CSV table of C-alpha atoms and ligand atoms in Angstrom, one decimal:
chain,number,residue,atom,x,y,z
A,677,UNK,CA,0.2,-0.1,0.0
A,678,UNK,CA,1.0,3.7,-0.7
A,679,UNK,CA,2.1,5.7,2.1
A,680,UNK,CA,0.1,8.9,2.1
A,681,UNK,CA,2.3,11.7,3.1
A,682,UNK,CA,2.1,15.3,4.0
A,683,UNK,CA,4.8,17.2,3.1
A,684,UNK,CA,4.7,21.2,4.6
A,685,UNK,CA,6.8,23.4,3.4
A,686,UNK,CA,7.6,21.6,-0.3
A,687,UNK,CA,8.2,24.7,-2.3
A,688,UNK,CA,10.9,25.8,-0.3
A,689,UNK,CA,14.6,25.6,-0.4
A,690,UNK,CA,15.2,22.3,1.8
A,691,UNK,CA,11.5,21.0,1.0
A,692,UNK,CA,11.5,21.4,-2.7
A,693,UNK,CA,15.0,19.6,-3.2
A,694,UNK,CA,13.4,17.1,-0.9
A,695,UNK,CA,10.4,16.2,-3.0
A,696,UNK,CA,12.8,16.3,-6.3
A,697,UNK,CA,14.8,14.0,-4.8
A,698,UNK,CA,12.1,11.5,-2.8
A,699,UNK,CA,9.4,11.6,-6.1
A,700,UNK,CA,12.4,10.7,-8.3
A,701,UNK,CA,12.3,7.5,-6.7
A,702,UNK,CA,9.3,6.7,-4.7
A,703,UNK,CA,6.2,5.2,-6.2
A,704,UNK,CA,5.0,4.2,-3.3
A,705,UNK,CA,4.4,7.1,-1.5
A,706,UNK,CA,1.4,9.7,-2.5
A,707,UNK,CA,3.2,13.3,-1.4
A,708,UNK,CA,0.8,16.0,-0.7
A,709,UNK,CA,2.7,19.5,-0.3
A,710,UNK,CA,1.2,22.1,1.3
A,711,UNK,CA,2.7,25.4,1.2
A,712,UNK,CA,2.1,28.9,1.8
A,713,UNK,CA,3.9,30.5,-0.9
A,714,UNK,CA,5.8,33.3,1.2
A,715,UNK,CA,8.3,35.1,-0.3
A,716,UNK,CA,10.6,31.8,0.2
A,717,UNK,CA,8.1,29.6,-1.2
A,718,UNK,CA,8.6,29.0,-5.2
A,719,UNK,CA,7.2,26.2,-7.6
A,720,UNK,CA,9.2,26.7,-10.0
A,721,UNK,CA,11.6,24.7,-7.6
A,722,UNK,CA,9.3,22.1,-8.4
A,723,UNK,CA,8.7,22.1,-11.8
A,724,UNK,CA,10.5,18.4,-12.5
A,725,UNK,CA,7.7,17.0,-10.6
A,726,UNK,CA,4.7,18.8,-10.6
A,727,UNK,CA,2.9,16.7,-13.1
A,728,UNK,CA,3.5,13.2,-11.2
A,729,UNK,CA,0.5,11.1,-10.5
A,730,UNK,CA,1.3,11.5,-6.9
A,731,UNK,CA,1.8,14.4,-6.3
A,732,UNK,CA,-0.6,17.0,-5.4
A,733,UNK,CA,0.2,21.0,-4.7
A,734,UNK,CA,-2.3,22.7,-2.2
A,735,UNK,CA,-1.5,26.3,-1.3
A,736,UNK,CA,-2.3,27.0,2.3
A,737,UNK,CA,-0.8,28.0,5.8
A,738,UNK,CA,-0.3,25.5,8.4
A,739,UNK,CA,-1.7,27.4,11.0
A,740,UNK,CA,-5.3,27.2,9.3
A,741,UNK,CA,-6.9,24.1,11.6
A,742,UNK,CA,-9.7,24.0,9.6
A,743,UNK,CA,-7.8,23.3,6.1
A,744,UNK,CA,-5.7,21.3,7.8
A,745,UNK,CA,-8.5,19.1,9.2
A,746,UNK,CA,-10.5,18.9,5.8
A,747,UNK,CA,-6.9,17.6,4.3
A,748,UNK,CA,-6.3,15.3,7.1
A,749,UNK,CA,-9.8,13.9,7.2
A,750,UNK,CA,-9.5,13.9,3.1
A,751,UNK,CA,-6.0,11.9,2.5
A,752,UNK,CA,-5.8,9.7,6.3
A,753,UNK,CA,-2.1,10.7,6.0
A,754,UNK,CA,0.1,7.8,7.3
A,755,UNK,CA,3.6,10.1,7.3
A,756,UNK,CA,3.7,14.1,8.2
A,757,UNK,CA,7.2,15.8,7.7
A,758,UNK,CA,6.7,19.5,8.6
A,759,UNK,CA,9.4,21.5,6.8
A,760,UNK,CA,7.5,24.5,6.4
A,761,UNK,CA,8.7,27.8,8.9
A,762,UNK,CA,9.9,31.0,8.6
A,763,UNK,CA,13.6,30.4,8.4
A,764,UNK,CA,15.7,33.3,8.6
A,765,UNK,CA,17.7,34.5,11.3
A,766,UNK,CA,17.7,37.9,10.3
A,767,UNK,CA,14.5,38.1,9.6
A,768,UNK,CA,13.3,37.2,13.1
A,769,UNK,CA,15.4,40.2,14.4
A,770,UNK,CA,13.6,42.5,12.4
A,771,UNK,CA,10.0,41.0,13.2
A,772,UNK,CA,9.5,38.0,15.3
A,773,UNK,CA,5.7,37.6,15.5
A,774,UNK,CA,5.3,35.5,12.0
A,775,UNK,CA,7.9,33.2,13.1
A,776,UNK,CA,6.2,32.5,16.2
A,777,UNK,CA,3.0,32.3,14.5
A,778,UNK,CA,4.4,29.5,11.8
A,779,UNK,CA,7.1,28.2,13.4
A,780,UNK,CA,5.2,27.5,16.8
A,781,UNK,CA,1.1,27.8,16.1
A,782,UNK,CA,1.6,25.4,12.8
A,783,UNK,CA,3.6,23.2,14.2
A,784,UNK,CA,0.8,22.4,16.8
A,785,UNK,CA,-1.8,22.9,14.6
A,786,UNK,CA,-0.4,19.9,12.6
A,787,UNK,CA,0.4,17.9,15.7
A,788,UNK,CA,-3.3,18.1,17.4
A,789,UNK,CA,-4.7,16.9,14.0
A,790,UNK,CA,-2.0,14.2,13.6
A,791,UNK,CA,-3.0,13.2,17.1
A,792,UNK,CA,-7.1,13.5,16.3
A,793,UNK,CA,-6.3,11.4,13.0
A,794,UNK,CA,-3.7,9.2,14.0
A,795,UNK,CA,-0.4,8.8,12.0
A,796,UNK,CA,2.4,6.3,11.5
A,797,UNK,CA,5.2,8.9,11.8
A,798,UNK,CA,5.6,12.8,12.3
A,799,UNK,CA,8.6,14.3,11.1
A,800,UNK,CA,9.7,17.6,13.0
A,801,UNK,CA,12.7,19.2,11.1
A,802,UNK,CA,14.8,21.5,13.8
A,803,UNK,CA,17.8,22.9,13.5
A,804,UNK,CA,20.9,22.8,15.3
A,805,UNK,CA,20.8,26.2,16.2
A,806,UNK,CA,17.9,25.3,18.9
A,807,UNK,CA,21.3,24.4,21.0
A,808,UNK,CA,22.5,28.0,20.9
A,809,UNK,CA,26.1,28.7,20.3
A,810,UNK,CA,29.5,27.1,21.0
A,811,UNK,CA,32.5,28.6,22.0
A,812,UNK,CA,35.9,27.2,20.5
A,813,UNK,CA,35.3,23.7,21.0
A,814,UNK,CA,33.3,21.4,21.6
A,815,UNK,CA,30.1,19.9,19.7
A,816,UNK,CA,26.2,19.9,20.1
A,817,UNK,CA,24.8,16.1,20.9
A,818,UNK,CA,21.6,15.0,21.5
A,819,UNK,CA,22.0,16.0,25.3
A,820,UNK,CA,23.4,19.6,24.8
A,821,UNK,CA,20.7,21.6,26.4
A,822,UNK,CA,18.4,23.9,24.2
A,823,UNK,CA,19.5,27.2,24.4
A,824,UNK,CA,18.3,29.1,21.4
A,825,UNK,CA,19.4,32.6,21.0
A,826,UNK,CA,17.6,34.3,18.5
A,827,UNK,CA,13.6,34.7,17.9
A,828,UNK,CA,14.2,32.2,14.8
A,829,UNK,CA,16.1,29.3,17.2
A,830,UNK,CA,13.4,30.4,19.9
A,831,UNK,CA,10.6,29.5,17.9
A,832,UNK,CA,12.2,26.2,16.5
A,833,UNK,CA,13.0,25.2,19.7
A,834,UNK,CA,9.4,26.0,20.8
A,835,UNK,CA,8.2,23.7,18.2
A,836,UNK,CA,10.7,20.7,19.3
A,837,UNK,CA,9.3,20.7,22.9
A,838,UNK,CA,5.7,20.9,21.7
A,839,UNK,CA,6.4,17.6,19.6
A,840,UNK,CA,8.1,16.2,22.3
A,841,UNK,CA,5.4,16.7,24.3
A,842,UNK,CA,3.2,15.0,22.0
A,843,UNK,CA,5.0,12.2,22.1
A,844,UNK,CA,5.2,12.0,25.9
A,845,UNK,CA,1.5,12.6,27.0
A,846,UNK,CA,-0.4,11.0,23.6
A,847,UNK,CA,2.2,8.6,22.4
A,848,UNK,CA,2.1,10.4,19.2
A,849,UNK,CA,5.1,8.5,17.0
A,850,UNK,CA,7.0,12.3,16.7
A,851,UNK,CA,10.7,11.9,15.7
A,852,UNK,CA,12.5,15.6,15.6
A,853,UNK,CA,15.8,15.6,13.3
A,854,UNK,CA,18.5,18.6,14.1
A,855,UNK,CA,20.3,19.7,11.2
A,856,UNK,CA,23.3,22.1,10.9
A,857,UNK,CA,23.4,24.9,8.0
A,858,UNK,CA,22.4,23.3,4.7
A,859,UNK,CA,23.4,24.5,0.9
A,860,UNK,CA,22.7,23.6,-2.2
A,861,UNK,CA,20.0,24.4,-5.3
A,862,UNK,CA,17.3,26.8,-4.6
A,863,UNK,CA,18.1,27.9,-1.5
A,864,UNK,CA,16.9,31.7,-1.2
A,865,UNK,CA,19.8,34.7,-2.2
A,866,UNK,CA,18.8,36.3,1.2
A,867,UNK,CA,21.1,33.6,3.0
A,868,UNK,CA,25.0,33.6,3.3
A,869,UNK,CA,26.2,31.1,0.5
A,870,UNK,CA,23.5,32.0,-1.9
A,871,UNK,CA,23.6,36.1,-1.4
A,872,UNK,CA,27.7,35.7,-1.7
A,873,UNK,CA,28.0,33.9,-5.1
A,874,UNK,CA,24.6,36.6,-6.4
A,875,UNK,CA,26.7,39.7,-5.0
A,876,UNK,CA,29.9,38.1,-6.9
A,877,UNK,CA,28.5,37.5,-10.0
A,878,UNK,CA,27.2,41.2,-10.0
A,879,UNK,CA,30.4,42.7,-8.5
A,880,UNK,CA,28.4,44.0,-5.6
A,881,UNK,CA,30.2,44.1,-2.1
A,882,UNK,CA,29.9,40.8,0.0
A,883,UNK,CA,28.7,41.9,3.5
A,884,UNK,CA,30.6,39.8,6.3
A,885,UNK,CA,29.1,40.6,9.6
A,886,UNK,CA,31.3,41.3,12.3
A,887,UNK,CA,34.8,39.9,12.1
A,888,UNK,CA,33.9,37.1,9.6
A,889,UNK,CA,35.0,34.3,12.5
A,890,UNK,CA,31.8,33.0,13.4
A,891,UNK,CA,31.5,29.4,12.1
A,892,UNK,CA,29.1,27.5,10.7
A,893,UNK,CA,29.1,23.6,10.4
A,894,UNK,CA,28.0,22.7,6.6
A,895,UNK,CA,25.8,20.6,4.7
A,896,UNK,CA,24.6,19.7,1.5
A,897,UNK,CA,21.1,19.9,1.1
A,898,UNK,CA,20.7,16.2,-0.3
A,899,UNK,CA,22.2,14.4,2.8
A,900,UNK,CA,20.1,16.4,5.0
A,901,UNK,CA,17.2,15.0,3.0
A,902,UNK,CA,18.2,11.5,2.9
A,903,UNK,CA,19.0,12.0,6.7
A,904,UNK,CA,14.8,13.2,6.8
A,905,UNK,CA,13.5,9.9,5.0
A,906,UNK,CA,15.5,7.5,6.7
A,907,UNK,CA,14.7,8.9,10.4
A,908,UNK,CA,11.1,9.0,9.0
A,909,UNK,CA,10.9,5.7,7.9
A,910,UNK,CA,13.2,3.9,10.7
A,911,UNK,CA,14.0,6.9,13.5
A,912,UNK,CA,12.7,6.0,16.9
A,913,UNK,CA,9.4,7.6,17.8
A,914,UNK,CA,10.1,10.6,20.4
A,915,UNK,CA,14.2,10.3,19.3
A,916,UNK,CA,15.8,13.7,18.2
A,917,UNK,CA,18.3,12.9,15.9
A,918,UNK,CA,21.1,15.4,15.1
A,919,UNK,CA,22.5,15.5,11.6
A,920,UNK,CA,25.8,17.1,10.7
A,921,UNK,CA,28.6,16.4,8.3
A,922,UNK,CA,31.5,17.3,10.2
A,923,UNK,CA,32.5,20.6,7.9
A,924,UNK,CA,33.3,23.7,10.2
A,925,UNK,CA,34.1,26.9,8.1
A,926,UNK,CA,34.2,30.4,9.3
A,927,UNK,CA,32.2,32.9,7.1
A,928,UNK,CA,35.3,34.6,5.4
A,929,UNK,CA,36.8,31.3,4.7
A,930,UNK,CA,32.9,30.6,2.6
A,931,UNK,CA,33.3,33.9,1.2
A,932,UNK,CA,36.9,33.7,0.0
A,933,UNK,CA,36.3,30.5,-1.2
A,934,UNK,CA,33.0,31.6,-3.4
A,935,UNK,CA,35.2,33.9,-5.0
A,936,UNK,CA,37.8,31.9,-5.6
A,937,UNK,CA,35.5,29.9,-7.7
A,938,UNK,CA,34.2,32.6,-9.6
A,939,UNK,CA,37.6,34.2,-10.4
A,940,UNK,CA,36.3,37.7,-8.4
A,941,UNK,CA,38.4,40.1,-6.3
A,942,UNK,CA,38.8,39.8,-2.5
A,943,UNK,CA,38.0,43.6,-2.8
A,944,UNK,CA,34.5,43.1,-3.0
A,945,UNK,CA,34.5,41.9,1.1
A,946,UNK,CA,32.7,44.9,3.3
A,947,UNK,CA,32.9,44.2,6.6
A,948,UNK,CA,29.5,45.4,8.1
A,949,UNK,CA,28.0,45.8,11.3
A,950,UNK,CA,27.4,42.2,13.4
A,951,UNK,CA,24.1,40.8,13.6
A,952,UNK,CA,22.4,41.7,17.3
A,953,UNK,CA,23.4,38.4,19.0
A,954,UNK,CA,25.5,36.5,16.7
A,955,UNK,CA,25.9,32.8,17.3
A,956,UNK,CA,29.4,32.5,17.6
A,957,UNK,CA,29.9,28.7,16.7
A,958,UNK,CA,28.0,25.9,15.6
A,959,UNK,CA,28.9,22.4,15.0
A,960,UNK,CA,26.9,18.8,15.4
A,961,UNK,CA,28.0,15.2,16.3
A,962,UNK,CA,25.5,13.3,14.1
A,963,UNK,CA,27.0,10.0,15.5
A,964,UNK,CA,24.0,8.9,16.9
A,965,UNK,CA,22.0,9.0,13.5
A,966,UNK,CA,24.8,7.0,11.8
A,967,UNK,CA,25.0,4.5,14.4
A,968,UNK,CA,21.5,3.9,15.2
A,969,UNK,CA,20.3,4.6,11.9
A,970,UNK,CA,23.3,4.0,9.5
A,971,UNK,CA,23.1,7.6,7.6
A,972,UNK,CA,26.5,9.3,6.7
A,973,UNK,CA,26.9,12.5,4.4
A,974,UNK,CA,27.7,11.4,1.0
A,975,UNK,CA,28.7,14.7,-1.0
A,976,UNK,CA,32.1,15.9,-0.1
A,977,UNK,CA,32.3,20.2,0.6
A,978,UNK,CA,35.1,20.9,-1.9
A,979,UNK,CA,33.1,19.1,-4.9
A,980,UNK,CA,29.2,20.1,-3.4
A,981,UNK,CA,30.6,24.2,-3.0
A,982,UNK,CA,32.0,24.1,-6.8
A,983,UNK,CA,28.2,22.4,-8.2
A,984,UNK,CA,26.7,24.5,-6.3
A,985,UNK,CA,28.1,27.7,-7.3
A,986,UNK,CA,28.0,26.7,-10.9
A,987,UNK,CA,24.3,25.9,-10.7
A,988,UNK,CA,23.6,29.4,-9.7
A,989,UNK,CA,25.9,30.7,-13.1
A,990,UNK,CA,23.5,28.3,-14.8
A,991,UNK,CA,20.2,29.7,-13.3
A,992,UNK,CA,20.3,33.2,-13.5
A,993,UNK,CA,16.8,33.7,-14.3
A,994,UNK,CA,15.7,31.8,-11.3
A,995,UNK,CA,17.1,34.2,-9.0
A,996,UNK,CA,17.2,37.3,-11.1
A,997,UNK,CA,13.4,36.9,-11.1
A,998,UNK,CA,13.7,36.9,-7.0
A,999,UNK,CA,16.1,39.5,-6.7
A,1000,UNK,CA,14.2,42.5,-9.0
A,1001,UNK,CA,10.7,41.7,-7.0
A,1002,UNK,CA,10.0,41.9,-3.0
A,1003,UNK,CA,13.1,40.7,-2.3
A,1004,UNK,CA,14.7,43.7,-3.2
A,1005,UNK,CA,12.9,46.0,-0.4
A,1006,UNK,CA,14.5,43.1,2.4
A,1007,UNK,CA,17.6,44.0,1.1
A,1008,UNK,CA,17.4,47.5,1.6
A,1009,UNK,CA,16.1,47.4,5.0
A,1010,UNK,CA,18.7,44.6,6.3
A,1011,UNK,CA,21.9,46.2,4.3
A,1012,UNK,CA,20.6,50.0,3.8
A,1013,UNK,CA,21.5,50.1,0.1
A,1014,UNK,CA,20.4,48.6,-3.0
B,1479,LIG,P1,12.5,28.1,3.9
B,1479,LIG,O1,12.6,29.4,3.6
B,1479,LIG,O2,13.4,28.3,2.2
B,1479,LIG,O3,11.2,27.4,3.2
B,1479,LIG,C1,10.4,27.8,3.6
B,1479,LIG,C2,9.0,27.3,3.3
B,1479,LIG,O4,7.8,27.2,4.3
B,1479,LIG,C3,8.4,27.5,2.1
B,1479,LIG,O5,7.9,27.6,1.1
B,1479,LIG,C4,7.0,28.8,2.7
B,1479,LIG,O6,6.2,29.1,1.0
B,1479,LIG,C5,6.8,27.6,3.6
B,1479,LIG,N1,5.6,28.0,4.7
B,1479,LIG,C6,6.2,29.2,5.3
B,1479,LIG,N2,5.4,29.7,6.5
B,1479,LIG,C7,4.6,28.9,5.6
B,1479,LIG,C8,3.2,28.3,6.7
B,1479,LIG,N3,2.6,29.2,7.6
B,1479,LIG,N4,2.6,27.4,6.2
B,1479,LIG,C9,2.6,26.8,5.3
B,1479,LIG,N5,3.8,27.0,4.5
B,1479,LIG,C10,4.8,27.9,4.8
B,1479,LIG,O7,13.6,27.6,4.7
B,1479,LIG,P2,14.3,25.9,4.5
B,1479,LIG,O8,15.7,26.4,4.4
B,1479,LIG,O9,14.1,25.1,3.1
B,1479,LIG,O10,14.3,25.6,5.6
B,1479,LIG,C11,13.1,24.1,6.0
B,1479,LIG,C12,13.1,23.7,7.0
B,1479,LIG,O11,14.3,22.9,7.4
B,1479,LIG,C13,12.5,24.5,8.3
B,1479,LIG,O12,11.7,24.1,9.4
B,1479,LIG,C14,13.8,25.2,8.8
B,1479,LIG,O13,13.7,25.7,9.9
B,1479,LIG,C15,14.5,23.7,8.5
B,1479,LIG,N6,16.1,24.1,8.5
B,1479,LIG,C16,17.0,24.8,8.0
B,1479,LIG,C17,18.1,24.8,7.9
B,1479,LIG,C18,19.0,25.0,6.6
B,1479,LIG,O14,20.7,25.3,6.8
B,1479,LIG,N7,18.4,26.1,5.8
B,1479,LIG,C19,19.2,23.8,8.7
B,1479,LIG,C20,18.5,23.1,9.7
B,1479,LIG,C21,17.0,23.2,9.5
B,1480,LIG,P1,22.7,32.7,7.5
B,1480,LIG,O1,23.0,31.6,5.8
B,1480,LIG,O2,21.7,33.8,8.0
B,1480,LIG,O3,23.1,30.9,8.3
B,1480,LIG,P2,22.4,30.8,10.0
B,1480,LIG,O4,22.6,32.5,10.7
B,1480,LIG,O5,20.8,30.4,10.2
B,1480,LIG,O6,23.3,29.8,10.5
B,1480,LIG,O7,24.1,32.6,8.1
B,1480,LIG,C1,25.5,31.9,8.0
B,1480,LIG,C2,26.2,32.8,8.5
B,1480,LIG,O8,26.7,33.9,7.3
B,1480,LIG,C3,26.1,33.5,9.7
B,1480,LIG,O9,27.0,33.4,10.4
B,1480,LIG,C4,25.5,34.6,9.4
B,1480,LIG,C5,26.7,35.1,8.3
B,1480,LIG,N1,26.0,36.5,7.3
B,1480,LIG,C6,27.0,37.2,6.9
B,1480,LIG,O10,28.4,37.5,7.4
B,1480,LIG,N2,26.6,38.1,5.8
B,1480,LIG,C7,24.9,37.8,5.4
B,1480,LIG,O11,24.9,38.4,4.7
B,1480,LIG,C8,24.6,37.2,5.9
B,1480,LIG,C9,23.0,36.4,4.9
B,1480,LIG,C10,25.1,35.7,6.4
């Protein structure tokens, strides 16, 4: 029997890569993609799969109780994978309300419907940012206490706690994955890597926050998606699985690497005012998912970053449409210039 799968936020960066990846090989899933199509949602990302008979798109908000219940009634989902979220830290600093609404209230609406109708597994896509910030050494494990610092990461931690409580209280089969920073095709150009690639291509300044020495742990989006699929099917209810590829990089190293790949000068780099409350370092220990579920990253950073840069070079029309519109207003607010 085919599994009925509700994927939320499937028109965003990670969700669309997930659907493109999973629907290429799984005829045993019938997928409904529920996405509000906020500024970050883009149906162009799903052109490859939109005609598939086992795929349905529904434009809607995960905070809409009535709609969510209607969909559960209609499709009787076996699996729920919750990618939908407001995902950008800088936007959460400019205004936190929508982060609370979508990330916390929206997750709660999905959990309530899952409890009411009964499901086989609920996969909450979370982030390592719920653990807060590390010093020079150490790694986040699943035992690291939650200590989120930004409105974004606080809302994700809130959603994680709500999801965990549904397992503890109602025995809802919830699994949480906490992944480090992703890169790859279709990432919205507000995030570090695509922003720097596009600015470099346009010979615009590359705005590096603070001293540029903050560290992020990078993973190629498909490796994250494979972990989500595995944790959904084989993860133990109530458990958290950290996901990461052990590829720590200082921001300035990434920026210089992108310039090198593109053959652009380092004089484009501009150090700008730091992000308020900027987390210094993220680094993830993913040994649990490796030993318990047999996952391991399969993409080498050196190759995958070059492929990612090439994707942005080949898909200029995709990002040009984005930066010519609404996004321009955000860019002016955030960076004070065009
Ligand atoms: P994104 O911003 O690119 O996409 C979010 C998607 O959710 C968009 O398609 C948007 O339209 C949709 N959405 C937003 N609000 C909605 C609502 N109220 N109802 C329905 N749909 C809504 O985000 P992303 O980078 O693809 O992240 C996906 C998930 O992965 C998020 O939960 C995020 O917290 C998590 N995550 C991201 C990263 C990363 O590096 N990007 C790392 C770890 C975890
Ligand atoms: P980002 O892609 O926003 O991811 P997150 O904050 O969720 O880790 O940022 C990654 C790192 O890059 C973070 O340390 C902030 C930094 N950064 C800049 O230096 N300049 C920028 O313009 C952006 C968007 C990010």
